[in-house]
Short mmCIF file of C-alpha atoms in Angstrom, two decimals:
data_model
loop_
_atom_site.label_atom_id
_atom_site.label_comp_id
_atom_site.label_asym_id
_atom_site.label_seq_id
_atom_site.Cartn_x
_atom_site.Cartn_y
_atom_site.Cartn_z
CA MET A 120 -8.73 22.96 15.69
CA SER A 121 -5.08 22.01 15.48
CA THR A 122 -3.31 22.05 12.13
CA ILE A 123 -0.13 19.95 12.15
CA LYS A 124 2.98 20.36 10.02
CA SER A 125 4.07 17.67 7.57
CA GLN A 126 5.27 14.40 9.13
CA PRO A 127 4.15 10.72 9.07
CA ILE A 128 0.54 10.21 10.10
CA LYS A 129 1.07 8.26 13.32
CA GLU A 130 3.89 10.45 14.62
CA ALA A 131 1.99 13.62 13.71
CA PHE A 132 -1.15 12.76 15.65
CA ILE A 133 0.54 11.13 18.64
CA GLN A 134 2.85 14.12 19.07
CA SER A 135 -0.04 16.59 18.95
CA ILE A 136 -2.05 14.51 21.44
CA HIS A 137 0.84 14.46 23.92
CA GLU A 138 1.41 18.20 23.48
CA LYS A 139 -2.23 18.93 24.26
CA GLN A 140 -2.53 16.14 26.86
CA HIS A 141 -5.87 14.97 25.47
CA ASN A 142 -5.16 11.28 25.97
CA LYS A 143 -8.79 10.15 26.07
CA GLN A 144 -10.53 12.81 24.01
CA THR A 145 -12.82 11.58 21.21
CA ALA A 146 -12.05 13.78 18.24
CA LEU A 147 -11.69 13.92 14.49
CA PHE A 148 -8.21 13.09 13.22
CA SER A 149 -7.61 14.05 9.59
CA TYR A 150 -4.46 13.46 7.55
CA VAL A 151 -3.67 14.69 4.01
CA GLU A 152 -0.96 13.21 1.82
CA LYS A 153 0.01 13.83 -1.77
CA MET A 154 -0.40 10.89 -4.14
CA ASN A 155 0.64 9.82 -7.58
CA TRP A 156 -2.05 10.67 -10.11
CA MET A 157 -5.13 8.49 -9.87
CA ASP A 158 -8.36 8.41 -11.87
CA SER A 159 -11.17 9.70 -9.65
CA LEU A 160 -13.86 7.49 -11.18
CA GLN A 161 -11.74 4.37 -10.72
CA PHE A 162 -11.22 5.30 -7.07
CA TYR A 163 -14.99 5.75 -6.70
CA LYS A 164 -15.66 2.33 -8.25
CA SER A 165 -12.97 0.66 -6.13
CA GLY A 166 -14.86 1.64 -2.99
CA ARG A 167 -18.06 -0.16 -3.91
CA ALA A 168 -17.00 -3.45 -2.33
CA LEU A 169 -16.44 -1.89 1.09
CA TYR A 170 -18.58 1.24 0.99
CA ALA A 171 -21.65 0.63 -1.19
CA GLY A 172 -24.27 3.19 -0.17
CA GLU A 173 -21.64 5.47 1.40
CA ARG A 174 -19.89 7.10 -1.55
CA PHE A 175 -19.95 10.49 -3.23
CA PHE A 176 -18.48 11.93 -6.41
CA TRP A 177 -17.96 15.54 -7.47
CA LYS A 178 -16.45 17.15 -10.57
CA ASP A 179 -16.75 20.87 -11.18
CA ARG A 180 -17.67 22.22 -14.61
CA ASP A 181 -14.30 23.95 -15.08
CA GLY A 182 -12.28 20.77 -14.62
CA ASP A 183 -10.32 22.21 -11.67
CA VAL A 184 -11.60 20.05 -8.81
CA GLU A 185 -12.68 16.41 -8.51
CA ILE A 186 -13.55 14.92 -5.12
CA VAL A 187 -14.45 11.33 -4.27
CA GLY A 188 -15.49 10.20 -0.80
CA LEU A 189 -15.64 6.62 0.47
CA GLY A 190 -17.25 5.67 3.76
CA ASN A 191 -19.37 7.64 6.19
CA ILE A 192 -17.88 8.30 9.63
CA TYR A 193 -20.05 11.28 10.59
CA THR A 194 -23.50 12.28 9.35
CA ILE A 195 -25.38 15.55 9.69
CA ARG A 196 -29.13 15.25 9.23
CA ASN A 197 -31.70 17.95 9.76
CA GLU A 198 -35.47 17.70 9.38
CA LYS A 199 -36.17 21.37 10.04
CA THR A 200 -38.68 23.02 7.71
CA ASP A 201 -37.29 26.56 8.00
CA GLN A 202 -34.07 28.47 7.38
CA SER A 203 -32.52 27.18 10.62
CA ARG A 204 -31.41 24.04 8.77
CA TYR A 205 -28.44 25.97 7.32
CA ALA A 206 -27.23 27.45 10.61
CA GLU A 207 -27.68 24.17 12.49
CA THR A 208 -25.74 22.26 9.85
CA GLU A 209 -22.91 24.76 10.10
CA GLU A 210 -22.99 24.72 13.90
CA LYS A 211 -22.65 20.92 14.02
CA TRP A 212 -19.78 21.04 11.52
CA ASN A 213 -18.02 23.81 13.43
CA ASP A 214 -18.31 21.83 16.67
CA MET A 215 -16.65 18.86 14.97
CA ILE A 216 -13.83 20.96 13.48
CA LYS A 217 -13.19 22.93 16.66
CA CYS A 218 -11.70 19.90 18.42
CA ALA A 219 -10.18 18.25 15.35
CA PHE A 220 -6.53 17.40 14.77
CA ILE A 221 -5.84 18.20 11.12
CA HIS A 222 -2.60 17.30 9.36
CA ASN A 223 -2.58 19.28 6.12
CA SER A 224 0.56 20.98 4.82
CA PHE A 225 -0.90 21.72 1.34
CA ASP A 226 -2.62 24.79 -0.06
CA ALA A 227 -4.85 22.75 -2.35
CA TYR A 228 -8.59 23.42 -2.61
CA GLY A 229 -10.88 20.70 -1.28
CA VAL A 230 -8.49 18.68 0.89
CA GLY A 231 -8.64 17.91 4.59
CA PRO A 232 -11.99 17.32 6.30
CA VAL A 233 -14.76 17.90 3.74
CA LEU A 234 -18.48 17.48 4.30
CA PHE A 235 -20.45 16.48 1.20
CA GLY A 236 -24.22 16.53 0.69
CA GLY A 237 -27.05 18.92 0.11
CA PHE A 238 -30.39 20.42 1.02
CA SER A 239 -33.84 19.52 -0.25
CA PHE A 240 -35.44 22.08 -2.53
CA ASP A 241 -38.38 22.81 -0.23
CA PRO A 242 -38.29 21.52 3.36
CA LYS A 243 -41.98 22.33 3.75
CA GLN A 244 -42.98 19.89 1.04
CA LYS A 245 -44.19 16.53 2.36
CA GLN A 246 -41.52 13.91 1.71
CA GLU A 247 -42.43 11.13 -0.73
CA GLN A 248 -41.30 7.53 -0.30
CA GLU A 249 -38.49 7.63 -2.86
CA TRP A 250 -36.71 10.34 -0.82
CA SER A 251 -36.98 8.54 2.54
CA LYS A 252 -33.22 7.88 2.79
CA PHE A 253 -32.51 11.63 2.63
CA SER A 254 -33.58 14.54 4.82
CA SER A 255 -34.02 18.31 4.65
CA ALA A 256 -30.26 18.62 5.15
CA PHE A 257 -28.06 15.57 4.56
CA PHE A 258 -24.25 15.57 4.66
CA TYR A 259 -21.51 13.13 5.58
CA LEU A 260 -17.78 13.04 6.23
CA PRO A 261 -15.91 10.25 4.39
CA GLU A 262 -13.32 7.91 5.83
CA TYR A 263 -11.16 8.28 2.70
CA MET A 264 -11.28 11.10 0.19
CA LEU A 265 -9.42 11.57 -3.08
CA THR A 266 -9.07 15.15 -4.30
CA VAL A 267 -7.77 16.01 -7.75
CA TYR A 268 -6.92 19.71 -7.81
CA GLU A 269 -5.22 21.35 -10.79
CA GLY A 270 -3.90 17.97 -11.91
CA GLU A 271 -2.42 16.98 -8.54
CA CYS A 272 -3.84 14.19 -6.34
CA TYR A 273 -4.31 14.25 -2.58
CA LEU A 274 -5.69 11.61 -0.23
CA THR A 275 -7.38 12.59 3.03
CA THR A 276 -7.87 9.96 5.74
CA ASN A 277 -10.41 10.75 8.47
CA VAL A 278 -11.11 8.91 11.72
CA ILE A 279 -13.19 9.79 14.79
CA CYS A 280 -12.11 8.00 17.93
CA PRO A 281 -10.76 8.44 21.46
CA SER A 282 -7.17 9.56 21.19
CA ASP A 283 -5.86 6.58 23.16
CA GLU A 284 -7.24 4.23 20.45
CA LEU A 285 -5.73 6.12 17.54
CA ASP A 286 -2.50 4.14 17.36
CA GLU A 287 -4.24 0.83 16.67
CA LEU A 288 -6.81 2.35 14.29
CA ILE A 289 -4.19 4.05 12.12
CA ASP A 290 -2.62 0.67 11.34
CA LYS A 291 -6.01 -0.73 10.30
CA LEU A 292 -6.78 2.35 8.21
CA LYS A 293 -3.46 2.07 6.42
CA SER A 294 -4.14 -1.56 5.45
CA LYS A 295 -7.58 -0.64 4.15
CA LYS A 296 -6.19 2.37 2.28
CA ASP A 297 -3.50 0.26 0.61
CA TRP A 298 -6.15 -2.21 -0.56
CA LEU A 299 -8.37 0.58 -1.96
CA LEU A 300 -5.48 2.17 -3.84
CA GLU A 301 -4.49 -1.21 -5.26
CA GLN A 302 -8.07 -1.81 -6.44
CA ALA A 303 -8.24 1.65 -7.98
CA CYS A 304 -5.33 0.74 -10.25
CA ILE A 305 -7.34 -2.19 -11.64
CA GLU A 306 -9.82 -0.96 -14.21
CA GLN A 307 -13.35 -1.65 -13.03
CA VAL A 308 -15.46 -2.52 -16.07
CA GLU A 309 -19.15 -1.72 -15.74
CA GLU A 310 -21.86 -3.54 -17.63
CA SER A 311 -24.29 -1.29 -19.44
CA ASN A 312 -27.84 -1.10 -18.19
CA ARG A 313 -30.38 -3.01 -20.21
CA PRO A 314 -33.08 -0.91 -21.88
CA PHE A 315 -36.00 0.29 -19.78
CA THR A 316 -39.00 -1.97 -19.67
CA HIS A 317 -41.03 1.24 -19.75
CA VAL A 318 -41.07 4.92 -18.85
CA GLU A 319 -43.96 6.22 -16.78
CA GLU A 320 -44.86 9.76 -17.75
CA LYS A 321 -48.03 10.50 -15.85
CA ASP A 322 -50.41 13.43 -15.97
CA THR A 323 -48.88 15.53 -18.76
CA GLU A 324 -52.30 17.07 -19.34
CA GLN A 325 -52.56 17.92 -15.66
CA TRP A 326 -49.09 19.52 -15.80
CA LYS A 327 -50.09 21.65 -18.80
CA ARG A 328 -53.18 22.74 -16.87
CA ALA A 329 -50.89 23.68 -13.99
CA VAL A 330 -48.83 25.85 -16.37
CA HIS A 331 -52.02 27.52 -17.54
CA LYS A 332 -53.06 28.20 -13.93
CA ALA A 333 -49.64 29.62 -13.10
CA VAL A 334 -49.82 31.98 -16.11
CA LYS A 335 -53.26 33.08 -14.96
CA GLN A 336 -51.99 33.81 -11.42
CA ILE A 337 -48.98 35.73 -12.75
CA ARG A 338 -51.20 37.88 -14.97
CA SER A 339 -53.57 38.65 -12.11
CA ASP A 340 -50.88 39.48 -9.53
CA ASP A 341 -48.69 42.52 -10.16
CA GLU A 342 -46.04 41.26 -7.72
CA LEU A 343 -45.74 37.67 -8.98
CA LYS A 344 -43.38 37.67 -11.97
CA LYS A 345 -42.36 34.03 -12.41
CA VAL A 346 -43.10 30.52 -11.16
CA VAL A 347 -40.92 27.48 -11.94
CA LEU A 348 -42.94 24.29 -12.36
CA ALA A 349 -41.25 20.89 -12.43
CA ARG A 350 -42.44 17.39 -13.20
CA LYS A 351 -41.02 13.88 -12.93
CA ILE A 352 -40.96 10.71 -14.97
CA MET A 353 -39.95 7.22 -13.88
CA ALA A 354 -37.87 4.75 -15.85
CA VAL A 355 -38.35 1.12 -14.80
CA PHE A 356 -35.82 -1.69 -15.34
CA ASP A 357 -36.00 -5.48 -15.10
CA GLU A 358 -32.91 -5.56 -12.91
CA GLU A 359 -31.07 -3.29 -10.49
CA ILE A 360 -29.62 -0.20 -12.17
CA ALA A 361 -25.82 -0.17 -12.58
CA GLN A 362 -25.36 3.16 -10.80
CA ASP A 363 -21.62 3.44 -11.48
CA ARG A 364 -22.20 3.04 -15.22
CA VAL A 365 -24.78 5.85 -15.18
CA LEU A 366 -22.24 8.11 -13.46
CA GLU A 367 -19.56 7.10 -15.97
CA ARG A 368 -21.82 8.00 -18.89
CA LEU A 369 -22.64 11.39 -17.38
CA ILE A 370 -18.91 12.12 -17.13
CA GLU A 371 -18.37 11.06 -20.74
CA GLU A 372 -21.37 12.86 -22.21
CA GLN A 373 -21.56 16.07 -20.12
CA PRO A 374 -17.95 17.25 -19.73
CA ASP A 375 -18.99 20.91 -19.35
CA SER A 376 -21.31 20.28 -16.40
CA PHE A 377 -21.01 19.74 -12.67
CA ILE A 378 -21.13 15.96 -12.21
CA PHE A 379 -22.30 14.72 -8.82
CA SER A 380 -23.34 11.49 -7.14
CA LEU A 381 -24.53 11.11 -3.55
CA GLU A 382 -25.35 7.69 -2.13
CA ALA A 383 -27.66 7.09 0.82
CA MET A 384 -27.89 3.33 1.39
CA GLU A 385 -29.51 1.81 -1.74
CA SER A 386 -30.53 5.21 -3.12
CA CYS A 387 -28.27 7.35 -5.29
CA PHE A 388 -28.96 10.92 -6.34
CA LEU A 389 -26.84 11.98 -9.31
CA GLY A 390 -26.81 14.33 -12.24
CA ALA A 391 -24.98 16.68 -14.59
CA SER A 392 -25.88 20.27 -13.82
CA PRO A 393 -24.69 23.28 -15.83
CA GLU A 394 -25.54 25.65 -12.97
CA ARG A 395 -23.28 26.78 -10.15
CA LEU A 396 -25.06 28.13 -7.10
CA VAL A 397 -21.92 29.42 -5.40
CA ARG A 398 -18.22 28.74 -5.03
CA LYS A 399 -16.14 30.29 -2.27
CA ARG A 400 -12.42 30.20 -1.77
CA ASP A 401 -10.97 32.49 0.88
CA GLU A 402 -12.34 35.98 0.14
CA ARG A 403 -13.59 35.31 -3.40
CA ALA A 404 -17.16 34.14 -4.10
CA LEU A 405 -18.60 33.24 -7.49
CA SER A 406 -22.23 32.65 -8.44
CA THR A 407 -24.03 32.10 -11.75
CA CYS A 408 -27.22 33.46 -13.26
CA LEU A 409 -28.61 30.79 -15.58
CA ALA A 410 -32.13 31.29 -16.93
CA GLY A 411 -33.64 31.34 -20.39
CA SER A 412 -32.92 28.42 -22.70
CA ILE A 413 -33.20 27.07 -26.23
CA LYS A 414 -32.19 23.82 -27.93
CA ARG A 415 -28.84 23.20 -29.66
CA GLY A 416 -28.62 23.27 -33.44
CA GLN A 417 -27.79 20.35 -35.74
CA THR A 418 -25.12 22.41 -37.51
CA GLU A 419 -22.76 25.13 -36.31
CA GLU A 420 -24.73 27.73 -38.28
CA GLU A 421 -28.08 26.60 -36.91
CA ASP A 422 -26.65 26.50 -33.38
CA GLN A 423 -25.35 30.07 -33.71
CA ASN A 424 -28.69 31.26 -35.09
CA LEU A 425 -30.54 29.65 -32.20
CA GLY A 426 -28.12 31.25 -29.74
CA ASN A 427 -28.69 34.67 -31.30
CA GLU A 428 -32.44 34.07 -31.18
CA LEU A 429 -32.15 33.37 -27.45
CA LEU A 430 -30.01 36.45 -26.83
CA ASN A 431 -32.62 38.63 -28.51
CA ASP A 432 -35.75 36.96 -27.14
CA GLU A 433 -37.65 39.36 -24.87
CA LYS A 434 -39.36 36.67 -22.76
CA ASN A 435 -36.10 34.89 -22.01
CA ARG A 436 -34.18 38.12 -21.39
CA ILE A 437 -36.81 39.23 -18.87
CA GLU A 438 -36.72 35.84 -17.17
CA HIS A 439 -32.91 35.99 -17.04
CA ASP A 440 -32.89 39.50 -15.62
CA TYR A 441 -35.10 38.39 -12.73
CA VAL A 442 -32.36 35.96 -11.73
CA VAL A 443 -29.59 38.54 -12.19
CA GLN A 444 -31.31 41.11 -9.99
CA MET A 445 -32.03 38.62 -7.21
CA ILE A 446 -28.51 37.16 -7.13
CA LYS A 447 -26.99 40.65 -7.32
CA LYS A 448 -29.03 41.75 -4.30
CA GLU A 449 -28.15 38.70 -2.19
CA MET A 450 -24.46 38.75 -3.13
CA GLU A 451 -24.26 42.45 -2.22
CA SER A 452 -25.65 41.62 1.23
CA LEU A 453 -22.67 39.29 1.84
CA CYS A 454 -19.87 40.95 -0.15
CA TYR A 455 -18.20 44.34 -0.04
CA THR A 456 -17.68 44.30 -3.84
CA VAL A 457 -19.79 42.60 -6.55
CA ASN A 458 -18.98 42.53 -10.28
CA ILE A 459 -21.60 41.64 -12.92
CA PRO A 460 -21.37 41.96 -16.74
CA SER A 461 -23.96 44.30 -18.25
CA THR A 462 -25.31 41.73 -20.73
CA PRO A 463 -25.59 37.93 -20.65
CA GLY A 464 -23.63 35.48 -22.75
CA LEU A 465 -24.42 31.89 -23.72
CA MET A 466 -23.60 28.68 -21.87
CA LYS A 467 -23.79 25.70 -24.22
CA VAL A 468 -24.03 22.10 -23.02
CA ARG A 469 -24.80 19.03 -25.08
CA ASP A 470 -28.58 19.30 -25.39
CA ILE A 471 -29.39 22.90 -24.54
CA GLN A 472 -28.00 26.43 -24.39
CA HIS A 473 -28.75 29.00 -21.70
CA LEU A 474 -28.45 32.70 -21.10
CA TYR A 475 -25.55 33.04 -18.67
CA THR A 476 -24.23 35.82 -16.44
CA PRO A 477 -21.40 35.21 -13.93
CA VAL A 478 -21.39 37.13 -10.64
CA THR A 479 -18.14 37.66 -8.71
CA GLY A 480 -17.98 38.99 -5.17
CA PHE A 481 -15.33 39.64 -2.54
CA THR A 482 -16.17 38.90 1.07
CA GLU A 483 -14.60 38.26 4.46
CA GLU A 484 -12.46 35.12 4.46
CA SER A 485 -14.17 34.00 7.67
CA ARG A 486 -17.65 33.99 6.11
CA SER A 487 -18.98 30.49 5.56
CA ILE A 488 -20.13 29.23 2.18
CA LEU A 489 -23.37 28.09 3.83
CA GLN A 490 -24.30 31.72 4.42
CA PHE A 491 -24.23 32.17 0.64
CA VAL A 492 -26.20 28.96 0.07
CA GLU A 493 -28.90 30.12 2.49
CA LYS A 494 -29.21 33.52 0.80
CA LEU A 495 -29.11 32.29 -2.80
CA HIS A 496 -31.38 29.23 -2.65
CA PRO A 497 -33.73 29.05 -4.39
CA THR A 498 -32.84 31.43 -7.19
CA PRO A 499 -35.66 32.64 -9.47
CA ALA A 500 -34.32 30.13 -12.03
CA LEU A 501 -35.64 27.26 -9.87
CA GLY A 502 -38.25 28.85 -7.60
CA GLY A 503 -39.70 32.03 -8.95
CA LEU A 504 -39.95 35.72 -8.26
CA PRO A 505 -40.56 36.72 -5.60
CA ASN A 506 -39.92 33.45 -3.78
CA ASP A 507 -42.41 34.11 -0.99
CA LYS A 508 -45.19 34.26 -3.58
CA ALA A 509 -43.86 31.65 -6.00
CA LEU A 510 -43.20 28.81 -3.53
CA PRO A 511 -46.84 28.53 -2.34
CA VAL A 512 -47.92 28.35 -6.00
CA ILE A 513 -45.39 25.58 -6.64
CA ARG A 514 -46.66 23.60 -3.64
CA GLN A 515 -50.22 24.01 -4.86
CA LEU A 516 -49.68 23.15 -8.53
CA GLU A 517 -46.77 20.66 -8.75
CA LYS A 518 -48.30 17.99 -6.50
CA MET A 519 -44.98 16.21 -5.95
CA ASP A 520 -41.90 16.23 -3.74
CA ARG A 521 -38.83 17.52 -5.59
CA GLY A 522 -36.55 16.10 -2.90
CA PHE A 523 -32.99 17.18 -3.72
CA TYR A 524 -33.87 18.05 -7.32
CA ALA A 525 -33.17 21.79 -7.86
CA GLY A 526 -31.66 22.04 -4.38
CA PRO A 527 -28.07 22.94 -3.45
CA ILE A 528 -25.64 20.01 -3.65
CA GLY A 529 -21.91 20.16 -3.05
CA TRP A 530 -19.20 20.33 -0.44
CA MET A 531 -17.70 22.50 2.29
CA ASP A 532 -14.34 22.17 3.99
CA TYR A 533 -12.98 23.03 7.41
CA ARG A 534 -11.86 26.49 6.22
CA LYS A 535 -15.43 27.67 5.35
CA ASN A 536 -14.73 27.21 1.63
CA GLY A 537 -16.47 24.96 -0.87
CA GLU A 538 -18.78 24.82 -3.86
CA PHE A 539 -22.45 24.05 -4.48
CA ALA A 540 -24.26 23.42 -7.73
CA VAL A 541 -27.99 23.61 -8.38
CA ALA A 542 -29.06 19.97 -8.69
CA ILE A 543 -30.84 20.04 -12.05
CA ARG A 544 -30.53 17.54 -14.97
CA SER A 545 -30.65 14.96 -12.22
CA GLY A 546 -32.33 11.80 -11.05
CA LEU A 547 -32.77 9.51 -8.08
CA LEU A 548 -31.81 5.87 -8.66
CA SER A 549 -33.23 3.22 -6.35
CA LYS A 550 -32.88 -0.47 -7.16
CA GLN A 551 -34.85 -0.95 -10.42
CA GLN A 552 -36.34 2.54 -10.65
CA ALA A 553 -35.01 5.91 -11.79
CA PHE A 554 -36.96 9.06 -10.91
CA LEU A 555 -36.04 11.93 -13.26
CA TYR A 556 -36.94 15.60 -12.84
CA ALA A 557 -37.14 18.66 -15.10
CA GLY A 558 -38.75 22.08 -14.85
CA CYS A 559 -39.45 25.35 -16.67
CA GLY A 560 -39.74 29.00 -15.75
CA ILE A 561 -43.35 30.15 -16.24
CA VAL A 562 -43.95 33.83 -16.94
CA ALA A 563 -46.92 35.85 -18.17
CA ASP A 564 -46.70 34.80 -21.83
CA SER A 565 -45.67 31.14 -21.34
CA GLU A 566 -47.42 28.50 -23.47
CA PRO A 567 -48.04 25.03 -21.94
CA GLU A 568 -47.07 23.03 -25.06
CA SER A 569 -43.73 24.78 -25.52
CA GLU A 570 -42.93 24.46 -21.80
CA LEU A 571 -43.70 20.72 -21.95
CA ALA A 572 -41.40 20.40 -24.96
CA GLU A 573 -38.66 22.14 -23.00
CA THR A 574 -38.89 19.58 -20.19
CA HIS A 575 -38.38 16.80 -22.77
CA ILE A 576 -35.07 18.43 -23.76
CA LYS A 577 -34.04 18.67 -20.12
CA PHE A 578 -34.77 14.99 -19.48
CA ARG A 579 -32.34 13.92 -22.24
CA PRO A 580 -29.03 13.93 -20.29
CA MET A 581 -30.32 11.53 -17.66
CA LEU A 582 -32.26 9.35 -20.10
CA ARG A 583 -29.18 8.97 -22.26
CA ALA A 584 -26.98 8.18 -19.25
CA LEU A 585 -29.42 5.49 -18.20
CA GLY A 586 -28.92 3.84 -21.56
CA GLU A 587 -31.71 5.12 -23.77
CA MET A 588 -30.93 7.50 -26.61
CA ALA A 589 -33.48 10.30 -26.43
CA ASP A 590 -35.32 11.14 -29.66
CA GLU A 591 -33.80 14.11 -31.39
#
């Protein structure tokens, strides 16, 4: 990898090529420039005309980083059904970066070559038709990428080509870039989706029976402590869903969540997740324990009382501690120092509040974020405890393919940094259908009716973003 000092894009790359005498080498050329402030959603919308089906959007829950990618110049797919999918994804990315020419003179987070995508929750689960555009691991590198970091805007331009063709391609890329930036300054108005024709919510009785069976297995097995069971519903429309409007509503309505959108041809997986899996920047890694939940109150007093009820609820505290102990163990295997508060706090988002414990670790700067993703996924908050016992129960009882729901989704850069969220409060949009997913942690004293009610709360963010106001 060659990192080039600040100078105009054409001169920078041509000079580096001549210095290295790689006149016919096919390689990645990546150029970062600082821009005037630009709205990330408008940039995302501006790319629809040229890059429909090849866009991604990311906003972290702290408001520090927003990343938008347009175009797909390099894809990593992996159909492996074991842990090798993480290492192979990293190996392919490293091979690409090793020979890359990178012009980046900024110390901003999330600029330069960035790969965006995710992993399916369970690669051993048989893929259902709605997930056919995705794979066990699915990432791509954009042609243009806008990064908003700490209020400053950066544009990364990426191209893969033989070095002797770069001169001509740079001129074409500049013309396309100028057009995109011009379009991004024109407000793109999205029509709202029409109401659903209907929502298909199949087999709720079967799902409650599955909860009952999971409770029975947990009570009869001293080692099995928790199983997370999910279910899906499908919203059907008369016309194609306005995907950009759904994303816009998620941004408006869930400002304290990770907002993500990942297109794969006509399919779009998007959501508003409160849960970070891991963030890594240089030697600092941050994860989140999020398990145990209760609804929000109608008044400030009721909300506070519900929060206190959650903090003092034995079932939820036990469920939360399972997650804390697992994440602590895995973070300690990758970090030389790990800091965890002794008691959980509350994380409140629009429809629900959770028990929350942050976990901070310090690791080698050279360690890849994908090593953390491999170790931490799935946490007991989305799989169970222990995972090797819980996952077979999930496969037996859920009778569906989660796809990317509850899997790791996010980004990684060429410096082994990045951030992944747990893809909950999410849905898959495809033409006139929206597949929505929600799940609950089942422990020894879980009750099927209350767990079903909890899934209804968790469906609300996506239902509302699609245009229907969920019943309160």
